[in-house]
Tab-separated table of C-alpha atoms in Angstrom:
chain	number	residue	atom	x	y	z
A	1	MET	CA	0.000	0.000	0.000
A	2	THR	CA	1.369	3.386	-1.010
A	3	GLU	CA	1.896	5.765	1.900
A	4	VAL	CA	0.256	9.154	1.438
A	5	ILE	CA	0.788	12.652	2.796
A	6	THR	CA	-1.317	15.794	2.520
A	7	TYR	CA	-0.886	18.314	-0.283
A	8	ALA	CA	-2.275	21.786	0.521
A	9	TYR	CA	-3.485	24.103	-2.263
A	10	ALA	CA	-4.984	27.166	-0.627
A	11	VAL	CA	-6.696	28.699	2.355
A	12	ALA	CA	-10.242	29.748	1.484
A	13	GLN	CA	-13.355	31.437	2.811
A	14	ASP	CA	-16.323	29.085	3.259
A	15	ALA	CA	-18.951	31.432	4.658
A	16	ASP	CA	-21.998	29.193	4.213
A	17	GLY	CA	-20.335	25.789	4.564
A	18	SER	CA	-21.197	24.682	1.019
A	19	LEU	CA	-17.750	24.873	-0.552
A	20	GLU	CA	-16.841	21.202	-0.156
A	21	GLU	CA	-20.035	20.065	-1.862
A	22	GLU	CA	-19.417	22.478	-4.739
A	23	LEU	CA	-15.901	21.079	-5.204
A	24	SER	CA	-17.045	17.461	-5.143
A	25	GLY	CA	-15.330	15.462	-7.857
A	26	LEU	CA	-12.611	18.017	-8.529
A	27	PRO	CA	-9.306	16.160	-9.140
A	28	GLY	CA	-6.139	17.521	-7.608
A	29	VAL	CA	-2.484	16.476	-7.860
A	30	ALA	CA	-2.170	12.796	-8.840
A	31	ASP	CA	-5.926	12.929	-9.659
A	32	ALA	CA	-6.741	12.639	-5.957
A	33	PRO	CA	-10.070	14.096	-4.781
A	34	VAL	CA	-9.918	17.469	-3.076
A	35	HIS	CA	-11.420	17.950	0.379
A	36	LEU	CA	-11.389	20.660	3.033
A	37	VAL	CA	-9.719	20.797	6.431
A	38	ARG	CA	-11.402	22.896	9.131
A	39	THR	CA	-10.624	23.899	12.669
A	40	GLY	CA	-13.031	23.573	15.562
A	41	HIS	CA	-12.696	27.244	16.468
A	42	ARG	CA	-14.426	28.544	13.323
A	43	GLY	CA	-15.534	26.677	10.237
A	44	ASP	CA	-15.614	29.503	7.700
A	45	VAL	CA	-11.853	29.432	7.043
A	46	VAL	CA	-10.659	26.197	5.447
A	47	VAL	CA	-7.670	24.652	3.702
A	48	ALA	CA	-8.169	22.753	0.430
A	49	VAL	CA	-6.063	19.566	0.432
A	50	SER	CA	-5.742	16.135	-1.143
A	51	PRO	CA	-3.674	12.996	-0.484
A	52	VAL	CA	-0.572	12.465	-2.620
A	53	PRO	CA	1.996	9.640	-2.747
A	54	GLU	CA	4.659	10.248	-0.127
A	55	GLN	CA	7.355	8.785	-2.376
A	56	ASP	CA	6.911	11.603	-4.921
A	57	PHE	CA	7.471	14.336	-2.334
A	58	GLN	CA	10.393	12.971	-0.344
A	59	GLU	CA	13.388	15.290	-0.599
A	60	ALA	CA	15.430	13.368	-3.163
A	61	ALA	CA	12.432	12.444	-5.299
A	62	LEU	CA	11.045	15.962	-5.257
A	63	ARG	CA	14.422	17.432	-6.190
A	64	ALA	CA	14.547	15.112	-9.198
A	65	HIS	CA	10.939	15.862	-10.125
A	66	LEU	CA	11.604	19.595	-10.113
A	67	GLU	CA	14.089	18.990	-12.936
A	68	ASP	CA	11.445	17.073	-14.878
A	69	LEU	CA	9.447	19.749	-16.695
A	70	ASP	CA	6.722	17.312	-17.763
A	71	TRP	CA	6.091	16.181	-14.169
A	72	LEU	CA	6.312	19.730	-12.891
A	73	GLU	CA	3.804	20.929	-15.472
A	74	LEU	CA	1.309	18.222	-14.484
A	75	VAL	CA	1.573	19.175	-10.798
A	76	ALA	CA	1.378	22.891	-11.573
A	77	ARG	CA	-1.687	22.449	-13.751
A	78	ALA	CA	-3.470	20.440	-11.066
A	79	HIS	CA	-2.411	22.929	-8.380
A	80	HIS	CA	-3.732	25.900	-10.322
A	81	ARG	CA	-6.870	24.040	-11.416
A	82	VAL	CA	-7.881	23.613	-7.779
A	83	ILE	CA	-7.065	27.216	-6.898
A	84	GLU	CA	-8.973	28.618	-9.864
A	85	ALA	CA	-11.972	26.412	-9.036
A	86	LEU	CA	-11.916	27.810	-5.502
A	87	ALA	CA	-11.435	31.380	-6.724
A	88	ALA	CA	-14.499	31.082	-8.957
A	89	ARG	CA	-16.590	30.538	-5.820
A	90	THR	CA	-14.890	32.380	-2.984
A	91	THR	CA	-11.839	34.332	-1.792
A	92	VAL	CA	-8.619	32.308	-1.637
A	93	LEU	CA	-5.061	32.576	-0.367
A	94	PRO	CA	-3.067	30.356	-2.749
A	95	LEU	CA	-0.227	28.337	-1.221
A	96	ARG	CA	3.010	27.769	-3.063
A	97	LEU	CA	3.508	24.790	-5.326
A	98	ALA	CA	4.323	21.487	-3.551
A	99	THR	CA	3.265	22.602	-0.075
A	100	VAL	CA	2.915	19.325	1.848
A	101	TYR	CA	2.192	18.203	5.393
A	102	LEU	CA	2.498	14.859	7.113
A	103	ASP	CA	-1.292	14.518	7.349
A	104	ASP	CA	-4.552	16.436	7.646
A	105	GLU	CA	-4.091	16.853	11.390
A	106	ARG	CA	-0.870	18.824	10.827
A	107	VAL	CA	-2.783	21.043	8.382
A	108	ARG	CA	-5.473	21.565	11.010
A	109	GLN	CA	-2.854	22.576	13.570
A	110	MET	CA	-1.329	25.079	11.135
A	111	LEU	CA	-4.766	26.507	10.351
A	112	ASP	CA	-5.636	26.781	14.027
A	113	ALA	CA	-2.375	28.624	14.776
A	114	ARG	CA	-2.836	31.153	11.944
A	115	LEU	CA	-6.598	31.368	11.844
A	116	GLU	CA	-7.054	35.030	12.689
A	117	ALA	CA	-4.304	36.161	10.312
A	118	PHE	CA	-5.831	34.103	7.501
A	119	ALA	CA	-9.317	35.452	8.210
A	120	GLU	CA	-8.027	39.036	8.150
A	121	ARG	CA	-6.214	38.572	4.854
A	122	LEU	CA	-9.203	36.853	3.266
A	123	SER	CA	-11.324	39.837	4.243
A	124	GLU	CA	-8.796	42.256	2.718
A	125	LEU	CA	-8.648	40.327	-0.571
A	126	ALA	CA	-12.385	39.799	-0.960
A	127	ALA	CA	-13.650	41.005	-4.364
A	128	HIS	CA	-10.105	41.571	-5.663
A	129	VAL	CA	-8.229	39.870	-8.491
A	130	GLU	CA	-4.641	39.797	-9.693
A	131	TRP	CA	-3.428	40.939	-13.107
A	132	GLY	CA	0.043	40.217	-14.477
A	133	VAL	CA	1.856	42.837	-16.553
A	134	LYS	CA	5.034	41.899	-18.407
A	135	ILE	CA	7.113	44.129	-20.643
A	136	TYR	CA	9.506	42.714	-23.240
A	137	VAL	CA	12.254	44.349	-25.282
A	138	GLU	CA	11.980	42.854	-28.741
A	139	ALA	CA	14.908	42.322	-31.100
A	140	SER	CA	15.339	45.257	-33.452
A	141	ALA	CA	15.133	44.313	-37.113
A	142	ALA	CA	17.736	46.941	-37.897
A	143	ALA	CA	20.135	45.539	-35.321
A	144	GLU	CA	19.803	42.013	-36.700
A	145	SER	CA	20.458	42.906	-40.332
A	146	PRO	CA	23.658	43.994	-42.114
A	147	ALA	CA	21.948	47.133	-43.425
A	148	ALA	CA	24.057	49.508	-41.367
A	149	ALA	CA	27.307	48.036	-42.592
A	150	SER	CA	26.193	47.784	-46.214
A	151	ALA	CA	25.395	51.495	-46.133
A	152	GLU	CA	29.191	52.055	-46.218
A	153	PRO	CA	30.385	49.732	-49.025
A	154	ASP	CA	33.991	50.979	-48.940
A	155	LEU	CA	34.628	49.607	-45.442
A	156	SER	CA	36.942	46.652	-45.013
A	157	PRO	CA	35.275	43.437	-43.732
A	158	GLY	CA	36.667	44.038	-40.253
A	159	ARG	CA	35.475	47.627	-40.058
A	160	ALA	CA	32.130	46.666	-41.568
A	161	TYR	CA	31.697	44.066	-38.820
A	162	LEU	CA	32.522	46.623	-36.110
A	163	SER	CA	30.128	49.108	-37.691
A	164	HIS	CA	27.384	46.518	-37.655
A	165	ARG	CA	28.057	45.628	-34.014
A	166	ARG	CA	27.956	49.322	-33.081
A	167	ALA	CA	24.588	49.686	-34.833
A	168	GLN	CA	23.293	46.674	-32.920
A	169	ARG	CA	24.437	48.156	-29.600
A	170	HIS	CA	22.814	51.507	-30.331
A	171	ALA	CA	19.577	49.829	-31.349
A	172	ARG	CA	19.500	47.844	-28.090
A	173	GLU	CA	20.196	50.960	-26.035
A	174	ASP	CA	17.346	52.749	-27.806
A	175	ALA	CA	15.045	49.776	-27.158
A	176	TYR	CA	15.824	49.755	-23.436
A	177	ARG	CA	15.197	53.498	-23.186
A	178	THR	CA	11.889	53.017	-24.957
A	179	ALA	CA	11.022	50.146	-22.600
A	180	GLU	CA	11.727	52.395	-19.581
A	181	GLN	CA	9.363	55.014	-20.975
A	182	ALA	CA	6.716	52.375	-21.652
A	183	ALA	CA	7.117	51.003	-18.124
A	184	ARG	CA	6.489	54.453	-16.619
A	185	HIS	CA	3.351	54.921	-18.723
A	186	VAL	CA	2.087	51.438	-17.854
A	187	GLU	CA	2.742	51.914	-14.131
A	188	ASP	CA	0.933	55.261	-14.103
A	189	ALA	CA	-2.056	53.686	-15.867
A	190	ALA	CA	-2.175	50.714	-13.485
A	191	ARG	CA	-2.002	52.955	-10.428
A	192	GLY	CA	-5.311	54.449	-11.476
A	193	VAL	CA	-7.159	51.233	-10.573
A	194	ALA	CA	-4.779	48.957	-8.622
A	195	VAL	CA	-4.590	48.935	-4.825
A	196	ASP	CA	-1.296	47.043	-4.552
A	197	ARG	CA	1.665	45.978	-6.674
A	198	VAL	CA	4.343	43.299	-6.473
A	199	GLN	CA	7.477	43.433	-8.625
A	200	HIS	CA	8.600	39.903	-9.459
A	201	ARG	CA	11.973	38.826	-10.775
A	202	THR	CA	12.059	39.012	-14.560
A	203	GLN	CA	11.650	35.674	-16.312
A	204	GLN	CA	14.525	33.985	-18.120
A	205	GLY	CA	15.272	30.632	-19.709
A	206	GLU	CA	12.374	28.173	-19.813
A	207	LEU	CA	10.099	30.601	-17.986
A	208	ALA	CA	10.559	33.376	-20.554
A	209	ARG	CA	8.200	32.095	-23.204
A	210	GLY	CA	7.659	34.203	-26.277
A	211	PRO	CA	9.948	36.582	-28.196
A	212	GLY	CA	12.025	39.303	-26.623
A	213	GLU	CA	13.710	39.883	-23.283
A	214	ASN	CA	11.486	40.217	-20.226
A	215	VAL	CA	12.390	43.465	-18.414
A	216	VAL	CA	9.283	44.016	-16.242
A	217	ASN	CA	7.278	41.307	-14.453
A	218	ASP	CA	4.708	42.943	-12.179
A	219	ALA	CA	1.500	41.842	-10.494
A	220	TYR	CA	-1.311	44.241	-9.598
A	221	LEU	CA	-4.146	43.730	-7.118
A	222	VAL	CA	-7.325	45.222	-8.543
A	223	PRO	CA	-10.885	45.546	-7.214
A	224	LEU	CA	-13.135	43.202	-9.154
A	225	GLU	CA	-15.292	46.072	-10.369
A	226	HIS	CA	-12.280	47.631	-12.131
A	227	ALA	CA	-10.723	44.414	-13.438
A	228	GLU	CA	-11.260	44.960	-17.161
A	229	ARG	CA	-10.406	48.635	-16.880
A	230	LEU	CA	-6.857	47.741	-15.851
A	231	ARG	CA	-6.308	45.682	-18.995
A	232	THR	CA	-7.737	48.420	-21.205
A	233	ASP	CA	-5.809	51.250	-19.562
A	234	VAL	CA	-2.477	49.390	-19.524
A	235	LEU	CA	-2.667	48.333	-23.164
A	236	ARG	CA	-3.655	51.833	-24.187
A	237	ALA	CA	-0.737	53.290	-22.236
A	238	ALA	CA	1.640	50.943	-24.064
A	239	GLU	CA	0.582	52.050	-27.544
A	240	GLY	CA	3.133	53.750	-29.760
A	241	PHE	CA	6.300	52.280	-28.239
A	242	THR	CA	8.195	50.491	-31.006
A	243	GLY	CA	10.427	47.551	-30.125
A	244	VAL	CA	8.487	46.948	-26.898
A	245	ARG	CA	5.803	44.347	-26.240
A	246	VAL	CA	3.432	44.572	-23.260
A	247	GLU	CA	1.567	41.456	-22.134
A	248	VAL	CA	-1.380	41.593	-19.712
A	249	THR	CA	-2.637	38.337	-18.185
A	250	GLY	CA	-5.504	37.604	-15.840
A	251	PRO	CA	-7.633	38.003	-13.945
A	252	TRP	CA	-6.175	35.465	-11.502
A	253	ALA	CA	-6.603	34.491	-7.910
A	254	PRO	CA	-4.331	36.780	-5.823
A	255	TYR	CA	-1.252	34.518	-5.927
A	256	SER	CA	1.198	37.365	-5.390
A	257	PHE	CA	-0.660	38.910	-2.455
A	258	ALA	CA	-1.623	35.892	-0.346
A	259	THR	CA	1.410	35.826	1.991
A	260	PRO	CA	1.158	32.012	2.149
A	261	ALA	CA	1.944	29.945	5.214
A	262	GLU	CA	5.090	27.872	5.201
A	263	ALA	CA	4.621	24.123	5.083
A	264	GLU	CA	5.832	22.031	7.994
A	265	PRO	CA	8.810	20.075	6.637
A	266	LEU	CA	8.503	16.334	6.448
A	267	LYS	CA	11.158	14.310	8.158
A	268	GLY	CA	13.693	13.811	5.401
A	269	ALA	CA	11.584	15.731	2.868
A	270	THR	CA	11.349	19.217	1.454
A	271	PRO	CA	7.883	20.854	1.395
């Protein structure tokens, strides 16, 4: 028999006690059914959890899995599927990926210890959503072509190469200056509707999907009533900046603003 531990997805508000019934049949990580953990002190703040195989979340196994992008994607999709299902019905505080506890009782103890803080944050985030705003510096067509060098046909091959490299450098510098201007316009537009902002590390490597270099990776907390206005205002503010691409994603559950609880480490495992 495979030993199981408890995977925690999010803390949520369950004001009328119907949330578990509404989530019935929702598959979580490893296709396990999702259920709720409550504390005896108050039942309107809950943690969404499901059982997962212990062997997949022991320290060595988890370290290996985190290098396996296919496995990681499956877990991430299941994790976010549960959180988005919760967010469609109530206010949630998403927990970080691969947050695990020894069992449901340890989750209950954590919830009991942090109950008032969770309840306060849930109240603050009620009727708010998160929007992501990324800004990319795109490769300049002029900088990637030999046009600058060919404009001076009398140059030797060496000098032509240096001239081309200089044109590339100038084009990149111009693109970064333009991106800074775009970022200021976008930030000013977002401030008109957002109540909070988190500046994330820019994405690189496998995380930086799409063309260009990611130079801004921000999250904004926006009242639900102004959610679509943020997208409209940000995209309008970004118009007219050549060589710069602005990407707006959302609305999401407030991942960046949840201040998640830390998981209790397993003996010999990393949460």
